Structure formats: C-alpha cells, structure tokens
Amino acid sequence: MLKIGFCGAKGRMSNEIITLLKNYENYEVYALWEDYNFVENEYIIYKDKKIFFNSNIDVLKGSDIVIDFSHFSKQKTIQKFLFENKIKFICGTTNLDKSDFDNLKKLGDEVTVFYSPNMSFGINAMIYLLEGYLKLFKNYDLELVEEHHVHKKDAPSGTLKKILNKIKELYPEKKEIYNRLDLNREKDL
C-alpha cells in the first residue's frame, strides 16, 4: 500500500486526486498538511476513515510520497522536510523561484522528484509539439493570452511561464512585449 501525503491538502487539485484515489486499493491517503487555510479538527472521510488536516508538517512523516499543490511560499519548508526525511515528491506548485528549482534538483539527487506546473496531458503534449509549430511561425509575432476561473491564485500561471520559457529556449532572440503599442510600428487601419 503506497502511503500518500498531501501539501495544500484543501486545494482543488488535492481534492480531485483524493477523490480519484478512493477507487484504488493500492493507495492510502496517509496525511493532509494544510497550514494556509487550516481549521482545527477539520477532516475528510477516506475509505470509511477520518483523516484530519494538520498544520504541522511532521504529519507527513511516514508518507511514501508527497503530492504538493500548495502555495509557492511553502516550498522551502516542504523541500527541507522532504530532504531530511528522504520522501519522494510530486510537485505541481507554480511560481517557484530559482532557489526552489535548485533545491528540487538537490532533492532529486536523493529521492524521486517529478515537477510540472501543469499536470494536464494535453498541455504537456502541446509544449512538446511547440518546437515544430514555432518553426512554421518563426517570422511572426507570437501572443500568449491566458484566461482562468475566478479562484486562480497566480498570474501569470505556471503553464504560461512554461510555454514562454520554451519559446525563449528555442528562439532567444524573441523579446517579451507586454503592450503592442510599444512596438512603434505603422498600422494599417
């Protein structure tokens, strides 16, 4: 039985995964860490068992793997804890900074780490196909626009940043422009 701990346990993604896990016998929701929106004595029912939310990260001890969709401000705490306890890590938290990625790499030297700012197969397939697509539009301006539900916590999203970084990796000469009026091009009306 794989014991799974959750960071950001009250968030949408964690709830979706927990709901899916109820259909599988080989997985156990083992721990729920939530210090962002913590309420004393709050719990979920998982396979006829009460599992309480906890604001103490030590609740994750004993987990075989931790799944994280928390706030980026919690990364240093989470990564330090996982490094010290040698716990595998799946991270879907966005807006990580360079030191967070450096720490993920160090953690990855010790345990299995999987990171993606978007867990959607479709988005990741699109990013994979982006290189071929961009070759067709090398001499064109590209515009990235994103739209989200009203509960979206970060903007720009990690998905948009991942797409932008892929474009910059493939075409470093392309410049980011946040207002097309700043281009000072003549316009046909």
XYZ file of N, CA, C and O in Angstrom:
756
model
N 0.851 -1.175 0.000
C 0.000 0.000 0.000
C 0.899 1.242 0.000
O 1.744 1.397 0.868
N 0.729 2.107 -0.993
C 1.504 3.334 -1.100
C 0.835 4.416 -0.254
O -0.322 4.777 -0.478
N 1.568 4.925 0.746
C 1.037 5.955 1.647
C 1.356 7.340 1.075
O 2.528 7.675 0.898
N 0.302 8.104 0.801
C 0.453 9.396 0.136
C 0.112 10.531 1.086
O -0.962 10.551 1.696
N 1.043 11.475 1.200
C 0.805 12.699 1.955
C 0.519 13.837 0.985
O 1.027 13.848 -0.138
N -0.287 14.781 1.424
C -0.660 15.916 0.581
C -0.268 17.226 1.244
O -0.529 17.428 2.431
N 0.332 18.122 0.459
C 0.583 19.503 0.867
C -0.391 20.367 0.073
O -0.573 20.162 -1.120
N -0.971 21.348 0.749
C -2.036 22.105 0.102
C -3.253 21.205 -0.006
O -3.971 21.182 -0.999
N -3.494 20.456 1.058
C -4.463 19.366 1.039
C -5.904 19.817 0.845
O -6.748 19.024 0.450
N -6.191 21.092 1.102
C -7.562 21.571 0.938
C -7.810 22.189 -0.437
O -8.912 22.620 -0.736
N -6.789 22.204 -1.273
C -6.913 22.812 -2.593
C -7.659 21.932 -3.580
O -7.909 20.748 -3.341
N -7.985 22.532 -4.705
C -8.772 21.839 -5.745
C -8.074 20.596 -6.287
O -8.687 19.547 -6.440
N -6.805 20.722 -6.652
C -6.098 19.579 -7.244
C -5.969 18.434 -6.238
O -6.186 17.270 -6.587
N -5.610 18.747 -5.008
C -5.503 17.700 -3.993
C -6.839 16.993 -3.819
O -6.898 15.757 -3.745
N -7.925 17.758 -3.767
C -9.252 17.148 -3.611
C -9.606 16.238 -4.776
O -10.198 15.172 -4.589
N -9.250 16.658 -5.993
C -9.525 15.825 -7.165
C -8.756 14.505 -7.080
O -9.302 13.436 -7.362
N -7.494 14.575 -6.700
C -6.666 13.367 -6.609
C -7.185 12.452 -5.505
O -7.297 11.237 -5.693
N -7.518 13.025 -4.359
C -8.048 12.225 -3.248
C -9.329 11.512 -3.670
O -9.521 10.324 -3.378
N -10.192 12.207 -4.388
C -11.429 11.592 -4.878
C -11.119 10.419 -5.810
O -11.727 9.350 -5.703
N -10.150 10.594 -6.711
C -9.770 9.513 -7.621
C -9.158 8.324 -6.877
O -9.398 7.166 -7.233
N -8.363 8.601 -5.851
C -7.685 7.527 -5.127
C -8.662 6.590 -4.416
O -8.327 5.437 -4.149
N -9.853 7.067 -4.136
C -10.860 6.218 -3.464
C -11.201 4.991 -4.300
O -11.662 3.987 -3.763
N -10.921 5.041 -5.592
C -11.236 3.928 -6.491
C -10.129 2.880 -6.573
O -10.267 1.908 -7.303
N -9.026 3.082 -5.864
C -7.886 2.180 -5.974
C -7.505 1.613 -4.610
O -7.422 2.344 -3.630
N -7.258 0.329 -4.594
C -6.942 -0.357 -3.338
C -5.489 -0.180 -2.899
O -5.177 -0.303 -1.726
N -4.584 0.071 -3.843
C -3.151 0.087 -3.532
C -2.646 1.416 -2.993
O -1.450 1.579 -2.788
N -3.551 2.383 -2.825
C -3.141 3.708 -2.363
C -3.885 4.086 -1.097
O -5.057 3.774 -0.939
N -3.168 4.792 -0.231
C -3.768 5.256 1.018
C -3.494 6.750 1.171
O -2.340 7.186 1.086
N -4.537 7.532 1.393
C -4.334 8.935 1.766
C -3.872 8.893 3.218
O -4.632 8.548 4.120
N -2.617 9.205 3.412
C -1.965 8.988 4.704
C -1.942 10.250 5.560
O -2.102 10.180 6.781
N -1.714 11.409 4.924
C -1.555 12.640 5.700
C -2.004 13.843 4.895
O -1.823 13.888 3.678
N -2.579 14.820 5.607
C -3.073 16.051 4.981
C -2.445 17.249 5.679
O -2.813 17.577 6.811
N -1.480 17.875 5.018
C -0.838 19.067 5.585
C -1.428 20.306 4.942
O -1.466 20.433 3.720
N -1.896 21.200 5.782
C -2.509 22.441 5.294
C -2.301 23.514 6.337
O -2.958 23.516 7.368
N -1.363 24.406 6.096
C -1.197 25.497 7.063
C -1.665 26.830 6.503
O -1.706 27.824 7.211
N -2.088 26.853 5.247
C -2.564 28.088 4.634
C -3.998 28.405 5.062
O -4.345 29.524 5.340
N -4.824 27.400 5.101
C -6.252 27.579 5.355
C -6.691 26.578 6.421
O -7.734 25.959 6.317
N -5.878 26.430 7.459
C -6.073 25.384 8.456
C -7.203 25.721 9.422
O -7.321 26.846 9.896
N -8.020 24.718 9.710
C -9.071 24.818 10.729
C -8.929 23.611 11.647
O -8.901 22.465 11.174
N -8.831 23.867 12.947
C -8.679 22.799 13.943
C -9.817 21.780 13.826
O -10.967 22.143 13.631
N -9.494 20.503 13.942
C -10.459 19.394 13.952
C -11.226 19.211 12.646
O -12.267 18.563 12.627
N -10.725 19.747 11.550
C -11.358 19.528 10.257
C -10.757 18.263 9.636
O -9.564 18.010 9.757
N -11.584 17.470 8.984
C -11.123 16.198 8.438
C -11.905 15.842 7.177
O -12.910 16.474 6.843
N -11.400 14.815 6.491
C -12.129 14.214 5.380
C -12.427 12.771 5.771
O -11.781 12.213 6.663
N -13.379 12.189 5.100
C -13.632 10.757 5.236
C -13.032 10.101 3.992
O -13.377 10.440 2.869
N -12.098 9.201 4.226
C -11.459 8.490 3.122
C -11.552 6.995 3.409
O -10.988 6.520 4.399
N -12.293 6.302 2.578
C -12.494 4.858 2.749
C -12.913 4.535 4.185
O -12.288 3.741 4.876
N -13.957 5.207 4.650
C -14.563 4.995 5.978
C -13.642 5.358 7.144
O -13.835 4.885 8.256
N -12.647 6.191 6.883
C -11.700 6.569 7.937
C -11.588 8.093 7.980
O -11.556 8.747 6.930
N -11.553 8.664 9.185
C -11.342 10.104 9.336
C -9.854 10.403 9.200
O -9.030 9.798 9.884
N -9.539 11.345 8.324
C -8.153 11.808 8.198
C -8.180 13.306 8.445
O -8.806 14.064 7.696
N -7.507 13.734 9.490
C -7.545 15.127 9.916
C -6.502 15.961 9.180
O -5.388 15.500 8.925
N -6.878 17.185 8.853
C -5.920 18.167 8.352
C -5.026 18.562 9.517
O -5.469 18.606 10.662
N -3.768 18.850 9.198
C -2.824 19.213 10.241
C -1.954 20.355 9.735
O -1.550 20.361 8.570
N -1.652 21.293 10.608
C -0.796 22.420 10.218
C 0.672 22.167 10.547
O 1.518 22.990 10.241
N 0.974 21.018 11.146
C 2.350 20.647 11.471
C 2.864 19.729 10.365
O 2.323 18.646 10.148
N 3.910 20.159 9.701
C 4.432 19.395 8.566
C 4.891 17.996 8.954
O 4.922 17.093 8.120
N 5.175 17.773 10.221
C 5.589 16.440 10.667
C 4.516 15.382 10.430
O 4.806 14.187 10.463
N 3.294 15.798 10.183
C 2.223 14.840 9.873
C 2.575 14.022 8.630
O 2.091 12.902 8.458
N 3.454 14.551 7.790
C 3.837 13.864 6.554
C 4.859 12.745 6.779
O 5.099 11.943 5.879
N 5.463 12.689 7.974
C 6.429 11.624 8.265
C 5.733 10.277 8.117
O 4.613 10.097 8.576
N 6.396 9.356 7.477
C 5.809 8.042 7.242
C 5.162 7.920 5.875
O 4.812 6.820 5.440
N 4.995 9.045 5.171
C 4.472 9.002 3.803
C 5.530 8.391 2.892
O 6.727 8.623 3.076
N 5.080 7.615 1.909
C 5.997 7.092 0.895
C 6.269 8.143 -0.172
O 7.346 8.165 -0.774
N 5.286 8.981 -0.399
C 5.387 10.037 -1.403
C 4.509 11.198 -0.961
O 3.507 10.999 -0.282
N 4.914 12.400 -1.330
C 4.134 13.598 -1.031
C 3.747 14.256 -2.348
O 4.580 14.425 -3.242
N 2.472 14.617 -2.453
C 1.952 15.340 -3.607
C 1.662 16.755 -3.149
O 0.960 16.965 -2.154
N 2.194 17.729 -3.879
C 2.115 19.130 -3.446
C 1.454 20.019 -4.481
O 1.923 20.121 -5.611
N 0.366 20.658 -4.065
C -0.265 21.724 -4.837
C -0.522 22.899 -3.899
O -1.587 23.496 -3.914
N 0.458 23.204 -3.082
C 0.316 24.275 -2.094
C 0.714 25.614 -2.707
O 0.909 25.728 -3.908
N 0.889 26.592 -1.867
C 1.331 27.922 -2.282
C 2.851 27.920 -2.402
O 3.549 27.281 -1.598
N 3.358 28.644 -3.397
C 4.818 28.655 -3.625
C 5.606 29.115 -2.408
O 6.748 28.727 -2.231
N 5.010 29.912 -1.552
C 5.721 30.407 -0.369
C 6.050 29.288 0.625
O 6.851 29.480 1.536
N 5.476 28.119 0.453
C 5.708 26.977 1.359
C 6.831 26.058 0.880
O 7.206 25.115 1.579
N 7.370 26.297 -0.318
C 8.313 25.364 -0.930
C 9.559 25.108 -0.095
O 9.980 23.969 0.041
N 10.159 26.139 0.442
C 11.400 25.934 1.186
C 11.162 25.016 2.381
O 11.947 24.111 2.652
N 10.053 25.225 3.080
C 9.699 24.376 4.221
C 9.465 22.941 3.771
O 9.980 21.989 4.368
N 8.684 22.769 2.712
C 8.347 21.430 2.219
C 9.597 20.715 1.735
O 9.855 19.558 2.114
N 10.394 21.377 0.911
C 11.571 20.733 0.342
C 12.585 20.354 1.416
O 13.185 19.274 1.363
N 12.770 21.216 2.405
C 13.694 20.914 3.514
C 13.205 19.670 4.263
O 13.982 18.756 4.554
N 11.911 19.633 4.551
C 11.336 18.486 5.255
C 11.522 17.193 4.453
O 11.927 16.161 4.993
N 11.223 17.238 3.160
C 11.331 16.035 2.325
C 12.774 15.574 2.204
O 13.057 14.372 2.203
N 13.704 16.525 2.104
C 15.126 16.186 2.025
C 15.564 15.481 3.309
O 16.224 14.451 3.269
N 15.177 16.047 4.447
C 15.568 15.466 5.738
C 14.957 14.084 5.955
O 15.556 13.234 6.612
N 13.776 13.848 5.405
C 13.066 12.591 5.635
C 13.110 11.634 4.446
O 12.515 10.566 4.487
N 13.812 12.048 3.363
C 14.003 11.206 2.174
C 12.664 10.668 1.652
O 12.480 9.468 1.457
N 11.736 11.582 1.396
C 10.406 11.226 0.893
C 10.286 11.664 -0.566
O 10.641 12.786 -0.922
N 9.775 10.787 -1.409
C 9.564 11.081 -2.835
C 8.564 12.231 -2.973
O 7.711 12.432 -2.111
N 8.643 12.928 -4.133
C 7.919 14.192 -4.251
C 7.336 14.385 -5.641
O 8.038 14.228 -6.647
N 6.047 14.708 -5.686
C 5.381 15.173 -6.908
C 4.940 16.601 -6.628
O 4.181 16.847 -5.683
N 5.419 17.546 -7.430
C 5.139 18.958 -7.192
C 4.442 19.580 -8.392
O 4.956 19.542 -9.503
N 3.280 20.158 -8.138
C 2.547 20.883 -9.164
C 2.364 22.335 -8.798
O 1.574 23.043 -9.416
N 3.098 22.786 -7.797
C 3.013 24.176 -7.357
C 3.731 25.073 -8.364
O 4.802 24.737 -8.859
N 3.140 26.211 -8.658
C 3.708 27.129 -9.644
C 4.366 28.326 -8.962
O 4.302 28.485 -7.754
N 5.001 29.147 -9.782
C 5.699 30.366 -9.337
C 6.897 30.077 -8.455
O 7.238 30.881 -7.588
N 7.558 28.956 -8.681
C 8.775 28.661 -7.930
C 9.900 29.552 -8.432
O 9.947 29.903 -9.608
N 10.811 29.893 -7.536
C 11.944 30.724 -7.946
C 13.174 29.843 -8.183
O 13.122 28.623 -8.027
N 14.272 30.473 -8.578
C 15.486 29.733 -8.925
C 15.978 28.871 -7.757
O 16.364 27.718 -7.959
N 15.939 29.400 -6.549
C 16.413 28.610 -5.405
C 15.508 27.400 -5.160
O 15.989 26.343 -4.759
N 14.201 27.539 -5.422
C 13.305 26.388 -5.293
C 13.691 25.299 -6.289
O 13.730 24.114 -5.943
N 13.989 25.697 -7.545
C 14.384 24.709 -8.553
C 15.741 24.096 -8.220
O 15.946 22.898 -8.421
N 16.656 24.907 -7.699
C 17.953 24.364 -7.276
C 17.755 23.318 -6.178
O 18.380 22.253 -6.199
N 16.872 23.622 -5.230
C 16.592 22.677 -4.148
C 15.886 21.424 -4.656
O 16.134 20.328 -4.148
N 15.008 21.576 -5.667
C 14.365 20.401 -6.263
C 15.407 19.480 -6.885
O 15.314 18.252 -6.769
N 16.407 20.073 -7.547
C 17.469 19.267 -8.155
C 18.262 18.528 -7.083
O 18.586 17.348 -7.240
N 18.581 19.205 -5.979
C 19.297 18.545 -4.875
C 18.452 17.424 -4.278
O 18.957 16.339 -3.991
N 17.163 17.699 -4.085
C 16.260 16.672 -3.572
C 16.214 15.491 -4.535
O 16.216 14.328 -4.117
N 16.211 15.781 -5.838
C 16.188 14.739 -6.861
C 17.437 13.864 -6.866
O 17.405 12.749 -7.385
N 18.518 14.352 -6.304
C 19.719 13.527 -6.161
C 19.535 12.469 -5.074
O 20.266 11.475 -5.032
N 18.574 12.696 -4.191
C 18.345 11.788 -3.051
C 17.117 10.895 -3.235
O 17.122 9.743 -2.803
N 16.049 11.453 -3.813
C 14.790 10.721 -3.974
C 14.179 11.061 -5.332
O 14.606 12.007 -5.992
N 13.161 10.319 -5.725
C 12.463 10.592 -6.970
C 11.665 11.887 -6.833
O 10.936 12.075 -5.859
N 11.818 12.774 -7.823
C 11.087 14.042 -7.858
C 10.462 14.197 -9.235
O 11.121 13.956 -10.249
N 9.193 14.573 -9.266
C 8.516 14.902 -10.511
C 7.922 16.289 -10.352
O 7.193 16.540 -9.395
N 8.258 17.188 -11.286
C 7.707 18.545 -11.238
C 7.057 18.890 -12.568
O 7.625 18.642 -13.629
N 5.883 19.473 -12.502
C 5.241 20.058 -13.674
C 4.295 21.153 -13.190
O 3.494 20.915 -12.289
N 4.385 22.339 -13.789
C 3.458 23.404 -13.386
C 2.049 23.168 -13.924
O 1.125 23.871 -13.565
N 1.901 22.148 -14.771
C 0.582 21.776 -15.277
C 0.586 20.267 -15.483
O 1.417 19.745 -16.211
N -0.341 19.583 -14.854
C -0.377 18.121 -14.902
C -1.238 17.588 -16.051
O -1.406 16.388 -16.197
N -1.760 18.470 -16.864
C -2.628 18.065 -17.965
C -1.809 17.425 -19.090
O -0.826 17.995 -19.566
N -2.240 16.250 -19.544
C -1.572 15.598 -20.665
C -1.595 16.507 -21.894
O -0.599 16.635 -22.601
N -2.728 17.142 -22.141
C -2.874 17.995 -23.323
C -1.892 19.146 -23.339
O -1.270 19.439 -24.374
N -1.733 19.825 -22.214
C -0.796 20.958 -22.135
C 0.636 20.466 -22.337
O 1.417 21.068 -23.079
N 0.992 19.364 -21.693
C 2.361 18.865 -21.826
C 2.641 18.349 -23.235
O 3.741 18.518 -23.750
N 1.657 17.749 -23.887
C 1.812 17.333 -25.285
C 1.996 18.559 -26.175
O 2.842 18.567 -27.073
N 1.215 19.622 -25.912
C 1.332 20.851 -26.703
C 2.733 21.461 -26.552
O 3.341 21.874 -27.534
N 3.242 21.498 -25.342
C 4.581 22.064 -25.122
C 5.633 21.215 -25.845
O 6.572 21.746 -26.436
N 5.452 19.900 -25.847
C 6.366 19.016 -26.566
C 6.333 19.315 -28.071
O 7.369 19.325 -28.738
N 5.146 19.573 -28.603
C 4.980 19.827 -30.036
C 5.321 21.268 -30.429
O 5.414 21.587 -31.609
N 5.527 22.121 -29.451
C 5.741 23.545 -29.687
C 6.918 23.824 -30.619
O 6.841 24.712 -31.464
N 7.989 23.072 -30.507
C 9.182 23.321 -31.329
C 8.851 23.241 -32.818
O 9.197 24.129 -33.588
N 8.164 22.192 -33.216
C 7.797 22.058 -34.624
C 6.834 23.139 -35.068
O 6.956 23.696 -36.166
N 5.912 23.470 -34.220
C 4.926 24.512 -34.515
C 5.601 25.871 -34.694
O 5.308 26.605 -35.639
N 6.518 26.193 -33.802
C 7.172 27.506 -33.851
C 8.012 27.690 -35.103
O 8.176 28.815 -35.577
N 8.541 26.602 -35.665
C 9.321 26.716 -36.899
C 8.473 27.285 -38.026
O 8.972 27.993 -38.896
N 7.183 26.989 -38.000
C 6.271 27.496 -39.035
C 6.016 28.993 -38.895
O 5.626 29.655 -39.849
N 6.211 29.526 -37.697
C 5.875 30.918 -37.417
C 7.082 31.717 -36.924
O 6.938 32.680 -36.172
N 8.258 31.322 -37.379
C 9.493 31.957 -36.911
C 9.513 33.457 -37.179
O 10.013 34.226 -36.368
N 8.958 33.904 -38.285
C 8.994 35.328 -38.644
C 7.722 36.072 -38.244
O 7.416 37.123 -38.788
N 7.001 35.536 -37.308
C 5.758 36.157 -36.839
C 5.885 36.523 -35.366
O 6.661 35.931 -34.622
N 5.096 37.501 -34.975
C 4.956 37.786 -33.549
C 4.087 36.692 -32.944
O 3.178 36.176 -33.587
N 4.371 36.346 -31.733
C 3.565 35.379 -31.001
C 2.881 36.105 -29.852
O 3.479 36.975 -29.226
N 1.674 35.735 -29.579
C 0.954 36.357 -28.477
C 0.418 35.261 -27.556
O -0.222 34.315 -28.009
N 0.727 35.386 -26.293
C 0.237 34.442 -25.295
C -0.814 35.153 -24.448
O -0.545 36.191 -23.858
N -1.985 34.575 -24.404
C -3.092 35.126 -23.623
C -3.642 33.988 -22.780
O -3.812 32.872 -23.271
N -3.904 34.256 -21.525
C -4.479 33.213 -20.686
C -5.734 33.714 -19.991
O -5.879 34.899 -19.713
N -6.613 32.779 -19.737
C -7.869 33.083 -19.070
C -8.119 31.975 -18.059
O -7.918 30.801 -18.363
N -8.548 32.352 -16.859
C -8.734 31.367 -15.792
C -10.030 31.616 -15.041
O -10.637 32.678 -15.139
N -10.366 30.627 -14.232
C -11.507 30.749 -13.329
C -11.208 31.818 -12.276
O -10.045 32.219 -12.085
N -12.210 32.273 -11.592
C -12.046 33.382 -10.635
C -11.242 32.986 -9.398
O -10.790 33.859 -8.659
N -11.015 31.691 -9.173
C -10.286 31.245 -7.981
C -8.787 31.052 -8.235
O -8.063 30.665 -7.333
N -8.328 31.322 -9.444
C -6.916 31.143 -9.786
C -6.065 32.047 -8.906
O -6.301 33.244 -8.811
N -5.067 31.464 -8.267
C -4.279 32.209 -7.284
C -3.050 32.904 -7.865
O -2.564 33.855 -7.296
N -2.509 32.404 -8.975
C -1.296 33.016 -9.507
C -1.502 33.470 -10.950
O -2.225 32.852 -11.709
N -0.888 34.581 -11.260
C -0.923 35.107 -12.630
C 0.373 35.874 -12.862
O 0.764 36.661 -12.022
N 1.077 35.660 -13.942
C 0.747 34.643 -14.933
C 0.910 33.242 -14.348
O 1.668 33.034 -13.405
N 0.211 32.304 -14.935
C 0.228 30.934 -14.427
C 1.556 30.249 -14.726
O 2.316 30.673 -15.595
N 1.803 29.163 -14.004
C 2.989 28.360 -14.266
C 2.972 27.777 -15.667
O 4.015 27.608 -16.296
N 1.780 27.467 -16.171
C 1.665 26.938 -17.533
C 2.120 27.975 -18.545
O 2.905 27.675 -19.452
N 1.655 29.208 -18.387
C 2.065 30.262 -19.316
C 3.572 30.481 -19.234
O 4.242 30.610 -20.265
N 4.115 30.484 -18.037
C 5.563 30.656 -17.876
C 6.335 29.516 -18.538
O 7.374 29.731 -19.153
N 5.810 28.291 -18.422
C 6.482 27.141 -19.045
C 6.479 27.284 -20.562
O 7.486 27.021 -21.223
N 5.358 27.703 -21.132
C 5.276 27.914 -22.580
C 6.228 29.027 -22.997
O 6.978 28.887 -23.967
N 6.227 30.140 -22.264
C 7.110 31.264 -22.577
C 8.575 30.836 -22.493
O 9.382 31.181 -23.371
N 8.946 30.085 -21.466
C 10.334 29.633 -21.328
C 10.739 28.709 -22.474
O 11.882 28.755 -22.931
N 9.809 27.885 -22.946
C 10.107 27.007 -24.088
C 10.344 27.843 -25.343
O 11.280 27.581 -26.107
N 9.520 28.870 -25.554
C 9.706 29.758 -26.708
C 11.066 30.455 -26.611
O 11.820 30.519 -27.582
N 11.405 30.970 -25.429
C 12.685 31.668 -25.238
C 13.866 30.716 -25.421
O 14.908 31.109 -25.918
N 13.694 29.452 -25.015
C 14.750 28.449 -25.200
C 14.986 28.199 -26.687
O 16.126 28.101 -27.134
N 13.911 28.108 -27.460
C 14.017 27.820 -28.885
C 14.417 29.039 -29.703
O 15.110 28.925 -30.710
N 13.954 30.221 -29.299
C 14.197 31.460 -30.039
C 14.614 32.564 -29.063
O 13.832 33.449 -28.738
N 15.855 32.533 -28.599
C 16.296 33.516 -27.606
C 16.246 34.957 -28.124
O 16.214 35.899 -27.330
N 16.211 35.135 -29.441
C 16.166 36.493 -29.996
C 14.779 37.127 -29.858
O 14.638 38.339 -29.962
N 13.762 36.322 -29.611
C 12.409 36.879 -29.438
C 12.356 37.652 -28.133
O 12.899 37.237 -27.121
N 11.697 38.795 -28.171
C 11.613 39.656 -26.987
C 10.197 39.619 -26.428
O 9.227 39.547 -27.171
N 10.125 39.705 -25.101
C 8.824 39.783 -24.449
C 8.316 41.215 -24.548
O 9.036 42.162 -24.222
N 7.096 41.360 -24.989
C 6.467 42.674 -25.096
C 5.118 42.577 -24.403
O 4.327 41.669 -24.697
N 4.861 43.472 -23.485
C 3.633 43.410 -22.723
C 2.586 44.417 -23.200
O 1.492 44.458 -22.684
N 2.934 45.222 -24.195
C 1.977 46.178 -24.749
C 2.355 46.386 -26.204
O 3.386 46.978 -26.505
N 1.521 45.919 -27.118
C 1.835 46.007 -28.540
C 1.974 47.456 -29.004
O 2.632 47.723 -30.005
N 1.396 48.400 -28.296
C 1.521 49.811 -28.673
C 2.964 50.298 -28.564
O 3.369 51.225 -29.233
N 3.744 49.602 -27.724
C 5.153 49.967 -27.542
C 6.035 49.562 -28.733
O 7.208 49.883 -28.768
N 5.481 48.835 -29.701
C 6.271 48.385 -30.838
C 6.591 49.506 -31.811
O 7.500 49.391 -32.624
N 5.811 50.590 -31.766
C 6.009 51.751 -32.666
C 6.031 51.350 -34.132
O 6.849 51.823 -34.918
N 5.145 50.461 -34.518
C 5.023 50.062 -35.915
C 3.888 50.852 -36.553
O 2.917 51.204 -35.901
N 4.035 51.109 -37.843
C 2.918 51.738 -38.565
C 1.818 50.721 -38.693
O 2.075 49.545 -38.956
N 0.610 51.155 -38.509
C -0.535 50.271 -38.558
C -1.433 50.637 -39.718
O -1.689 51.807 -39.966
N -1.880 49.639 -40.453
C -2.906 49.842 -41.465
C -4.249 49.793 -40.781
O -4.538 48.839 -40.065
N -5.061 50.810 -40.988
C -6.391 50.821 -40.384
C -7.450 50.507 -41.373
O -7.446 50.707 -42.490
